Short mmCIF file of C-alpha atoms in Angstrom, two decimals:
data_model
loop_
_atom_site.label_atom_id
_atom_site.label_comp_id
_atom_site.label_asym_id
_atom_site.label_seq_id
_atom_site.Cartn_x
_atom_site.Cartn_y
_atom_site.Cartn_z
CA MET A 12 0.00 0.00 0.00
CA ARG A 13 2.84 2.34 0.93
CA SER A 14 4.58 1.75 -2.43
CA ARG A 15 1.35 2.40 -4.27
CA ASN A 16 0.85 5.69 -2.40
CA CYS A 17 4.44 6.75 -3.18
CA LEU A 18 3.96 5.94 -6.85
CA SER A 19 0.71 7.88 -6.93
CA THR A 20 2.33 10.87 -5.23
CA GLY A 21 5.24 10.75 -7.67
CA LEU A 22 2.95 10.63 -10.73
CA THR A 23 0.94 13.56 -9.39
CA ALA A 24 4.14 15.59 -8.93
CA ILE A 25 5.27 14.77 -12.49
CA GLN A 26 1.86 15.81 -13.86
CA LYS A 27 2.07 19.13 -11.99
CA LEU A 28 5.58 19.72 -13.28
CA GLY A 29 4.43 19.00 -16.81
CA ARG A 30 1.64 21.57 -16.57
CA MET A 31 4.10 24.17 -15.20
CA LEU A 32 6.60 23.57 -18.01
CA CYS A 33 3.99 22.94 -20.71
CA LEU A 34 5.60 19.54 -21.44
CA PRO A 35 4.00 16.14 -22.15
CA LEU A 36 3.96 13.68 -19.27
CA MET A 37 6.57 11.38 -20.90
CA SER A 38 8.99 14.28 -21.47
CA VAL A 39 8.76 15.36 -17.84
CA ALA A 40 9.30 11.80 -16.67
CA LEU A 41 12.46 11.57 -18.77
CA VAL A 42 13.71 14.85 -17.29
CA VAL A 43 13.11 13.55 -13.76
CA VAL A 44 14.88 10.24 -14.52
CA PHE A 45 17.82 12.08 -16.07
CA CYS A 46 18.13 14.43 -13.09
CA GLN A 47 17.94 11.51 -10.65
CA ALA A 48 20.71 9.72 -12.56
CA SER A 49 22.83 12.85 -12.66
CA LEU A 50 22.39 13.44 -8.94
CA ALA A 51 23.19 9.81 -8.25
CA GLN A 52 26.62 10.08 -9.84
CA TYR A 53 27.46 12.97 -7.52
CA GLU A 54 26.14 11.12 -4.49
CA ALA A 55 28.33 8.14 -5.41
CA PHE A 56 31.40 10.35 -5.21
CA ASP A 57 30.04 12.39 -2.28
CA LEU A 58 30.11 15.57 -4.38
CA ARG A 59 27.83 18.56 -4.50
CA PRO A 60 26.03 18.71 -7.87
CA GLU A 61 27.51 22.07 -8.80
CA GLU A 62 31.17 21.25 -8.23
CA ALA A 63 33.67 18.75 -6.95
CA ALA A 64 35.50 19.63 -3.76
CA PRO A 65 39.25 20.15 -4.27
CA VAL A 66 41.23 17.05 -3.34
CA LEU A 67 44.92 17.79 -3.81
CA ALA A 68 47.16 14.73 -3.98
CA SER A 69 49.99 14.03 -1.55
CA ASP A 70 52.74 11.44 -1.43
CA GLY A 71 52.28 10.00 2.04
CA VAL A 72 55.28 10.67 4.29
CA THR A 73 58.56 12.28 3.21
CA LEU A 74 61.60 13.06 5.35
CA PHE A 75 64.09 15.70 4.20
CA GLN A 76 67.38 15.03 5.98
CA ASN A 77 70.32 17.40 6.34
CA VAL A 78 68.70 20.57 5.02
CA ARG A 79 69.40 24.19 5.81
CA ILE A 80 66.08 25.96 5.99
CA PHE A 81 65.00 29.33 4.68
CA ASP A 82 61.68 29.53 6.52
CA GLY A 83 60.23 32.38 4.43
CA LYS A 84 60.86 34.99 7.12
CA SER A 85 64.42 34.86 8.46
CA ALA A 86 67.38 36.58 6.87
CA ALA A 87 69.62 33.58 7.59
CA LEU A 88 69.48 29.83 7.03
CA SER A 89 68.95 27.38 9.85
CA ALA A 90 71.55 24.93 11.10
CA PRO A 91 71.38 21.47 9.51
CA SER A 92 67.89 20.12 10.18
CA SER A 93 65.36 17.45 9.21
CA VAL A 94 61.84 18.17 8.01
CA LEU A 95 59.10 15.54 8.13
CA VAL A 96 56.14 15.95 5.78
CA ARG A 97 53.06 13.85 6.39
CA GLY A 98 50.27 14.09 3.87
CA SER A 99 49.86 17.73 2.87
CA THR A 100 51.50 19.40 5.87
CA ILE A 101 54.83 19.79 7.64
CA GLU A 102 54.58 17.62 10.75
CA ARG A 103 57.96 18.05 12.39
CA ILE A 104 61.17 20.07 12.11
CA SER A 105 64.07 18.58 14.02
CA PRO A 106 67.56 19.90 14.72
CA GLY A 107 70.36 17.81 13.30
CA SER A 108 70.86 16.19 9.93
CA THR A 109 69.15 12.85 10.64
CA ALA A 110 65.98 11.57 12.25
CA ALA A 111 66.20 7.95 13.36
CA ASP A 112 62.53 7.68 14.30
CA ALA A 113 61.21 8.35 10.80
CA GLY A 114 59.28 5.08 10.84
CA ALA A 115 58.46 2.50 8.20
CA GLY A 116 57.17 3.54 4.80
CA VAL A 117 58.84 6.95 4.94
CA ARG A 118 60.56 8.22 1.82
CA VAL A 119 63.91 9.63 2.99
CA ILE A 120 65.64 12.35 0.96
CA ASN A 121 69.21 13.11 1.91
CA ALA A 122 69.65 16.73 0.89
CA ASN A 123 73.39 16.87 1.67
CA GLY A 124 73.14 20.37 3.09
CA ARG A 125 71.03 21.90 0.33
CA VAL A 126 68.55 24.69 1.08
CA LEU A 127 64.90 23.86 1.73
CA MET A 128 62.58 26.83 1.24
CA PRO A 129 58.87 27.53 0.72
CA GLY A 130 57.38 27.28 -2.74
CA LEU A 131 57.29 30.66 -4.49
CA ILE A 132 54.04 32.63 -4.69
CA ASP A 133 53.21 35.04 -7.53
CA ALA A 134 50.61 37.52 -6.32
CA HIS A 135 49.81 38.93 -9.78
CA TRP A 136 49.70 36.28 -12.47
CA HIS A 137 47.36 35.51 -15.37
CA ALA A 138 47.32 31.74 -15.84
CA PHE A 139 45.07 31.89 -18.91
CA LEU A 140 46.51 35.05 -20.47
CA ALA A 141 50.23 35.06 -19.65
CA ALA A 142 51.65 33.12 -22.57
CA ALA A 143 49.09 33.27 -25.39
CA SER A 144 49.16 36.31 -27.66
CA PRO A 145 46.09 38.60 -27.70
CA MET A 146 45.34 37.56 -31.27
CA VAL A 147 45.34 33.88 -30.34
CA ILE A 148 43.20 34.53 -27.26
CA MET A 149 40.58 36.41 -29.28
CA THR A 150 40.46 34.02 -32.27
CA ALA A 151 41.34 30.48 -31.18
CA ASP A 152 38.96 27.73 -30.14
CA PRO A 153 38.28 27.78 -26.37
CA GLY A 154 39.32 24.13 -26.07
CA TYR A 155 42.70 24.92 -27.57
CA LEU A 156 43.15 27.90 -25.24
CA ASN A 157 42.41 25.78 -22.19
CA ILE A 158 44.98 23.20 -23.28
CA LEU A 159 47.53 26.00 -23.69
CA ALA A 160 46.66 27.29 -20.23
CA ALA A 161 47.06 23.82 -18.70
CA ARG A 162 50.45 23.42 -20.32
CA GLN A 163 51.55 26.81 -19.03
CA ALA A 164 50.26 25.97 -15.56
CA GLU A 165 52.58 22.98 -15.45
CA ALA A 166 55.47 25.16 -16.63
CA THR A 167 54.64 27.64 -13.87
CA LEU A 168 54.88 24.92 -11.22
CA MET A 169 58.15 23.67 -12.73
CA ARG A 170 59.53 27.20 -12.26
CA GLY A 171 58.97 26.73 -8.53
CA PHE A 172 55.77 28.75 -8.24
CA THR A 173 53.51 26.53 -6.17
CA THR A 174 50.82 29.21 -5.72
CA ILE A 175 49.56 32.04 -7.91
CA ARG A 176 46.92 34.69 -7.37
CA ASP A 177 45.23 34.96 -10.73
CA MET A 178 44.30 38.58 -11.38
CA GLY A 179 41.95 38.13 -14.29
CA GLY A 180 40.92 35.41 -16.70
CA PRO A 181 38.74 32.29 -17.07
CA VAL A 182 40.68 29.91 -14.80
CA PHE A 183 37.94 28.28 -12.74
CA GLY A 184 38.04 25.10 -14.83
CA LEU A 185 41.84 25.04 -14.82
CA LYS A 186 41.91 25.43 -11.04
CA ARG A 187 39.47 22.56 -10.61
CA ALA A 188 41.45 20.31 -12.96
CA ILE A 189 44.65 21.01 -11.01
CA ASP A 190 42.98 20.49 -7.64
CA GLU A 191 41.54 17.17 -8.77
CA GLY A 192 44.86 15.97 -10.21
CA ILE A 193 43.65 16.03 -13.82
CA ALA A 194 46.22 18.71 -14.69
CA ILE A 195 49.51 19.76 -13.10
CA GLY A 196 50.00 23.29 -11.88
CA PRO A 197 50.13 25.67 -8.92
CA ARG A 198 47.43 26.43 -6.43
CA ILE A 199 45.24 29.11 -8.01
CA TYR A 200 43.51 31.93 -6.17
CA PRO A 201 41.12 33.01 -8.95
CA SER A 202 39.60 36.45 -9.51
CA GLY A 203 37.58 35.45 -12.54
CA ALA A 204 36.68 38.16 -15.03
CA MET A 205 38.29 41.58 -14.66
CA ILE A 206 35.47 44.03 -13.91
CA SER A 207 35.73 47.22 -15.96
CA GLN A 208 33.66 50.25 -16.84
CA THR A 209 32.91 51.02 -20.47
CA SER A 210 36.16 52.35 -22.01
CA GLY A 211 38.07 51.09 -18.99
CA HIS A 212 41.24 49.02 -18.86
CA GLY A 213 39.23 45.81 -19.11
CA ASP A 214 37.06 46.91 -22.04
CA PHE A 215 38.49 44.66 -24.76
CA ARG A 216 35.59 45.02 -27.18
CA ALA A 217 36.09 45.45 -30.90
CA ARG A 218 34.53 48.53 -32.46
CA TYR A 219 31.73 46.46 -33.98
CA GLU A 220 30.65 45.47 -30.44
CA ILE A 221 29.79 49.08 -29.59
CA PRO A 222 27.38 50.51 -28.50
CA ARG A 223 26.64 48.38 -25.47
CA SER A 224 23.08 48.16 -24.27
CA PRO A 225 22.60 47.16 -20.61
CA GLY A 226 21.12 43.71 -20.49
CA GLY A 227 22.05 43.11 -24.12
CA PRO A 228 24.33 40.45 -25.63
CA LEU A 229 27.75 40.07 -24.05
CA SER A 230 30.89 40.94 -25.97
CA GLN A 231 33.33 38.23 -27.00
CA SER A 232 35.73 38.88 -24.11
CA GLU A 233 32.83 38.80 -21.65
CA GLN A 234 31.54 35.51 -23.05
CA ALA A 235 35.05 34.08 -22.66
CA GLY A 236 35.14 35.11 -19.00
CA ILE A 237 38.09 37.48 -19.45
CA ALA A 238 36.24 40.71 -18.68
CA ALA A 239 32.93 41.90 -17.26
CA ILE A 240 31.74 45.40 -18.16
CA ALA A 241 29.63 47.35 -15.67
CA ASP A 242 28.48 50.97 -15.58
CA SER A 243 26.59 51.51 -12.34
CA PRO A 244 26.80 50.36 -8.72
CA ASP A 245 24.10 47.79 -9.39
CA GLU A 246 25.92 46.38 -12.42
CA VAL A 247 29.24 46.28 -10.57
CA ARG A 248 27.57 44.46 -7.68
CA LEU A 249 26.02 41.97 -10.11
CA ARG A 250 29.31 41.29 -11.90
CA ALA A 251 31.18 40.88 -8.61
CA ARG A 252 28.58 38.43 -7.34
CA GLU A 253 28.82 36.46 -10.58
CA GLN A 254 32.55 35.95 -10.03
CA LEU A 255 32.00 34.96 -6.40
CA ARG A 256 29.36 32.46 -7.49
CA GLN A 257 31.87 30.82 -9.82
CA GLY A 258 34.47 30.52 -7.08
CA ALA A 259 36.48 33.76 -7.09
CA SER A 260 38.66 34.09 -3.99
CA GLN A 261 38.91 37.86 -4.49
CA ILE A 262 37.48 40.46 -6.89
CA LYS A 263 39.60 42.33 -9.46
CA LEU A 264 38.37 45.80 -10.41
CA MET A 265 39.89 48.12 -13.00
CA GLY A 266 40.08 51.46 -11.19
CA GLY A 267 42.35 53.38 -13.57
CA GLY A 268 44.01 53.42 -16.97
CA GLY A 269 46.42 50.75 -18.18
CA VAL A 270 49.43 50.29 -20.42
CA SER A 271 48.01 47.70 -22.81
CA SER A 272 44.56 49.23 -23.33
CA PRO A 273 44.36 51.76 -26.19
CA HIS A 274 41.14 53.52 -25.19
CA ASN A 275 42.01 55.19 -21.88
CA PRO A 276 44.76 57.44 -20.52
CA ILE A 277 46.88 55.86 -17.83
CA GLU A 278 46.06 58.77 -15.48
CA SER A 279 42.29 58.25 -15.85
CA ILE A 280 40.07 57.47 -12.86
CA GLN A 281 37.71 54.62 -13.67
CA PHE A 282 34.43 53.87 -11.92
CA THR A 283 32.99 56.17 -9.28
CA GLU A 284 33.55 55.73 -5.59
CA ALA A 285 29.99 54.40 -5.26
CA GLU A 286 30.67 51.79 -7.98
CA VAL A 287 33.88 50.62 -6.31
CA ARG A 288 32.12 50.51 -2.94
CA ALA A 289 29.45 48.23 -4.44
CA ALA A 290 32.12 45.66 -5.32
CA VAL A 291 33.71 46.02 -1.87
CA GLU A 292 30.35 45.37 -0.22
CA ALA A 293 29.72 42.27 -2.33
CA ALA A 294 33.20 40.92 -1.57
CA GLU A 295 33.06 41.66 2.15
CA ASN A 296 29.71 39.93 2.42
CA TRP A 297 31.55 36.84 1.12
CA GLY A 298 34.39 37.33 3.61
CA THR A 299 36.91 38.49 1.02
CA TYR A 300 38.26 41.66 -0.59
CA VAL A 301 38.64 43.76 -3.74
CA ALA A 302 41.96 44.39 -5.49
CA VAL A 303 42.02 47.45 -7.73
CA HIS A 304 44.20 48.09 -10.77
CA ALA A 305 45.42 51.68 -10.57
CA TYR A 306 48.60 53.59 -11.35
CA ALA A 307 47.87 57.24 -10.54
CA PRO A 308 47.37 58.78 -7.07
CA ALA A 309 43.80 59.98 -7.68
CA ALA A 310 42.62 56.50 -8.75
CA ILE A 311 44.41 54.90 -5.80
CA ARG A 312 42.87 57.36 -3.33
CA GLN A 313 39.37 56.72 -4.67
CA ALA A 314 39.89 52.99 -4.19
CA ILE A 315 41.11 53.53 -0.62
CA ALA A 316 38.09 55.69 0.17
CA ALA A 317 35.80 52.95 -1.13
CA GLY A 318 37.30 50.32 1.21
CA VAL A 319 39.59 48.41 -1.16
CA LYS A 320 42.23 46.26 0.61
CA CYS A 321 44.80 45.82 -2.15
CA ILE A 322 46.19 48.11 -4.86
CA GLU A 323 47.66 46.51 -7.97
CA HIS A 324 50.57 48.37 -9.64
CA GLY A 325 50.63 52.00 -8.42
CA GLN A 326 53.90 52.98 -10.10
CA LEU A 327 52.78 56.62 -10.55
CA ILE A 328 51.98 57.06 -6.85
CA ASP A 329 52.98 60.17 -4.90
CA GLU A 330 54.39 60.28 -1.37
CA PRO A 331 51.21 61.27 0.52
CA THR A 332 49.29 58.43 -1.13
CA ALA A 333 52.01 55.91 -0.32
CA LYS A 334 51.88 57.03 3.32
CA LEU A 335 48.10 56.63 3.25
CA LEU A 336 48.50 52.99 2.13
CA ALA A 337 50.76 52.40 5.12
CA ASP A 338 48.49 54.21 7.57
CA LYS A 339 45.44 52.22 6.41
CA GLY A 340 47.28 48.87 6.36
CA ILE A 341 46.40 48.37 2.68
CA TRP A 342 48.37 45.88 0.58
CA TRP A 343 50.42 47.18 -2.33
CA SER A 344 50.81 44.53 -5.02
CA LEU A 345 53.76 46.09 -6.81
CA GLN A 346 55.63 44.61 -9.77
CA PRO A 347 59.20 45.33 -10.98
CA LEU A 348 57.99 46.81 -14.26
CA THR A 349 61.11 48.06 -16.03
CA TYR A 350 62.28 48.35 -19.61
CA ASP A 351 62.55 45.02 -21.43
CA ALA A 352 63.61 45.52 -25.06
CA ASP A 353 61.89 42.36 -26.37
CA VAL A 354 58.58 43.10 -24.63
CA PHE A 355 58.72 46.81 -25.45
CA ALA A 356 59.25 46.11 -29.16
CA ARG A 357 55.97 44.19 -29.35
CA MET A 358 53.92 47.06 -27.88
CA SER A 359 51.89 49.52 -29.92
CA PRO A 360 53.15 53.14 -30.01
CA VAL A 361 50.34 54.16 -27.63
CA SER A 362 51.28 51.44 -25.14
CA GLN A 363 54.98 52.22 -25.46
CA LYS A 364 54.36 55.83 -24.41
CA LYS A 365 52.40 54.74 -21.33
CA ALA A 366 54.88 51.98 -20.52
CA LEU A 367 57.74 54.47 -20.35
CA GLU A 368 55.79 56.47 -17.74
CA VAL A 369 55.31 53.34 -15.67
CA PHE A 370 58.92 52.22 -16.01
CA ALA A 371 60.07 55.66 -14.85
CA GLY A 372 57.84 55.40 -11.78
CA THR A 373 58.92 51.94 -10.62
CA GLU A 374 62.08 53.16 -8.87
CA ASN A 375 60.17 55.78 -6.87
CA ALA A 376 57.37 53.34 -6.03
CA TYR A 377 59.71 50.83 -4.39
CA LYS A 378 61.53 53.65 -2.61
CA LEU A 379 58.25 54.85 -1.09
CA ALA A 380 57.08 51.32 -0.27
CA LYS A 381 60.26 50.78 1.75
CA LYS A 382 60.24 54.23 3.35
CA TYR A 383 56.72 53.84 4.76
CA LYS A 384 56.92 50.07 5.33
CA VAL A 385 53.82 49.43 3.21
CA LYS A 386 52.67 45.80 3.16
CA THR A 387 54.13 44.94 -0.24
CA ALA A 388 53.40 41.88 -2.38
CA TRP A 389 55.40 40.66 -5.36
CA GLY A 390 54.07 39.55 -8.74
CA ALA A 391 55.35 39.28 -12.30
CA ASP A 392 52.20 40.39 -14.21
CA ILE A 393 52.93 38.87 -17.63
CA LEU A 394 50.31 39.22 -20.36
CA GLY A 395 50.35 37.66 -23.82
CA ASP A 396 54.08 36.91 -23.98
CA ALA A 397 55.33 33.32 -23.77
CA GLY A 398 58.97 34.41 -23.68
CA ALA A 399 58.40 36.75 -20.75
CA ALA A 400 56.33 34.11 -18.95
CA SER A 401 59.23 31.67 -19.16
CA ARG A 402 61.37 34.27 -17.34
CA GLN A 403 59.02 34.51 -14.35
CA GLY A 404 61.82 33.75 -11.89
CA GLN A 405 64.05 36.41 -13.45
CA TYR A 406 61.48 39.07 -12.54
CA LEU A 407 61.80 37.96 -8.93
CA ALA A 408 65.60 37.99 -9.09
CA MET A 409 65.34 41.56 -10.42
CA MET A 410 64.09 42.67 -7.00
CA VAL A 411 67.66 42.96 -5.69
CA ARG A 412 67.71 46.39 -7.30
CA TRP A 413 65.67 47.53 -4.30
CA TYR A 414 65.82 44.75 -1.68
CA THR A 415 68.24 42.22 -0.25
CA PRO A 416 67.77 38.64 -1.52
CA ALA A 417 66.25 37.69 1.85
CA GLU A 418 63.75 40.59 1.68
CA ALA A 419 62.77 39.76 -1.89
CA LEU A 420 62.32 36.06 -1.15
CA LYS A 421 60.29 36.86 1.99
CA MET A 422 58.01 38.98 -0.18
CA ALA A 423 57.49 36.10 -2.64
CA THR A 424 56.87 33.53 0.12
CA ALA A 425 55.68 34.49 3.63
CA ASP A 426 54.37 37.96 2.72
CA ASN A 427 52.48 36.76 -0.33
CA GLY A 428 51.16 33.86 1.75
CA GLU A 429 49.70 36.39 4.16
CA LEU A 430 48.00 38.16 1.26
CA MET A 431 46.49 34.87 0.05
CA ALA A 432 44.90 34.41 3.48
CA LEU A 433 43.06 37.73 3.05
CA SER A 434 40.36 35.78 1.18
CA GLY A 435 38.99 34.79 4.58
CA PHE A 436 36.46 32.02 4.97
CA ILE A 437 36.28 31.39 1.21
CA ASN A 438 40.03 30.73 1.05
CA PRO A 439 40.26 27.79 -1.40
CA TYR A 440 43.34 26.43 0.40
CA PRO A 441 42.91 27.00 4.14
CA GLY A 442 46.24 26.51 5.80
CA LYS A 443 49.50 28.42 6.09
CA LEU A 444 51.34 29.13 2.85
CA GLY A 445 54.77 30.58 2.14
CA VAL A 446 56.59 29.33 5.24
CA VAL A 447 58.53 26.29 6.43
CA GLU A 448 57.11 25.67 9.87
CA VAL A 449 55.19 22.97 11.70
CA GLY A 450 51.58 22.83 10.53
CA ALA A 451 52.19 24.75 7.30
CA LEU A 452 51.14 23.35 3.94
CA ALA A 453 54.00 21.37 2.41
CA ASP A 454 54.83 23.48 -0.65
CA LEU A 455 58.63 23.19 -0.71
CA LEU A 456 61.65 23.70 -2.95
CA LEU A 457 65.02 22.01 -2.49
CA VAL A 458 67.61 24.36 -3.96
CA ASP A 459 71.09 23.52 -5.18
CA GLY A 460 72.79 26.61 -3.74
CA ASN A 461 71.94 29.38 -1.30
CA PRO A 462 69.35 31.83 -2.69
CA LEU A 463 69.93 34.19 0.25
CA GLU A 464 73.41 34.74 -1.15
CA ASP A 465 72.56 34.43 -4.85
CA ILE A 466 68.92 35.16 -5.71
CA ASN A 467 69.69 34.49 -9.38
CA LEU A 468 69.30 30.80 -8.53
CA VAL A 469 65.52 31.30 -8.84
CA ALA A 470 66.01 32.58 -12.41
CA ASN A 471 67.23 29.14 -13.54
CA PRO A 472 64.82 26.68 -11.93
CA ASP A 473 65.57 23.85 -14.36
CA LYS A 474 69.10 23.66 -13.02
CA ASN A 475 68.78 24.85 -9.42
CA PHE A 476 65.45 23.53 -8.12
CA VAL A 477 66.21 19.84 -7.65
CA ILE A 478 62.94 19.03 -5.85
CA ILE A 479 59.59 20.76 -6.26
CA MET A 480 56.86 19.68 -3.83
CA LYS A 481 53.31 20.96 -3.66
CA ASN A 482 50.87 19.82 -0.99
CA GLY A 483 53.25 17.05 0.07
CA LYS A 484 53.49 15.63 -3.44
CA ILE A 485 56.78 15.70 -5.33
CA TYR A 486 56.42 16.90 -8.91
CA LYS A 487 60.12 17.12 -9.71
CA ASN A 488 63.12 15.24 -8.29
CA THR A 489 66.49 15.31 -10.07
CA LEU A 490 68.55 14.13 -7.09
CA LYS A 491 70.63 11.09 -7.91
CA PRO A 492 69.71 8.05 -5.80
#
């Protein structure tokens, strides 16, 4: 009787659904069966229907013996030590070069006095856009572009960058593939689409895609997930929430002009304070923050007034604005943007003119960041240039123009790890990054040489990084048995 009642109830529900959707009874039944089957496959793997939870692989238990440790913070190496990694975290750090109680089933790596340091973190990277030219990005098949991005993600990890904060681009699928072990690459803190006003730095539309009508068809770059154009507080709030829904760990907003965009002066202020504040509100409601692209003081000050917690670039800053960043405790994600003949030659005349302004401001920006002790992050910020992307480590080594090797490496490890944690309760990788300490996530590099004495070691990772570990899993090991 009970089964008959259940069947009757189920048929009644299907009939009601059919009337609501204006579908025949058989069509609705097929939809219900299909949905039940689809949900069943997620239940079998204990997954939510909308996404799979990240499950990063590890290699069980690994013991590094006889290492000198750069912990991400100190200006000197430790005495010979042993580091035990269990699963995805660092379980124990012991003085001395051996650890007799390692236990059975432990993989032992005798480092012979090499340096063990945290995996590098790039706080301003574009995993989807770094190595493919703009023409390829705008014309190639999306499947091809994703394969290119996956290949570049692996290359990024093999350069020793175990974490990147992606500051614009469609990387949600790439992140998931890496987290699930389908692809190889760094941890990704995704921003999703770069949110821009009309004519702003993220307005990549062709002329035939203008004029834009609110609520109308999306432009090609918007459909691809590269940009999101918004022209009111309500639209900005909507676009920010869309990125958060897809899994953004922070929001990227274009608050001023840029070098590579032809339609806006680099000194321009983009968005209004109310528009920026709308994004900040949406992000803070999700426990995270907004990072704003801006070079000029006026654009930076507007972002600060709106509650932004991180400024990207800022090379044209003035002294009072730099002091304001320090006083407010706002992060400055600053890149060593200087003249590179190969990159410069590929720029348009308009971009070259703006680039020279930025290059001229870099020296002063780092001077002010140091003077006022602003919380400073490091990133390479490569766009559309495979050659420059392959030199990611060289851009870090370049930092010795302004900092000691220890200061530069601290910026690209412990300091950047602190910035990653700013994503709060939606942090995709809860745990401590950028340090070698008990309880931290086991993202580690074994270096043939001392980077605190010669930071150029990071510029040649193929030769000098003999082991690359992420989340307790070894992805590269060139040590001889």
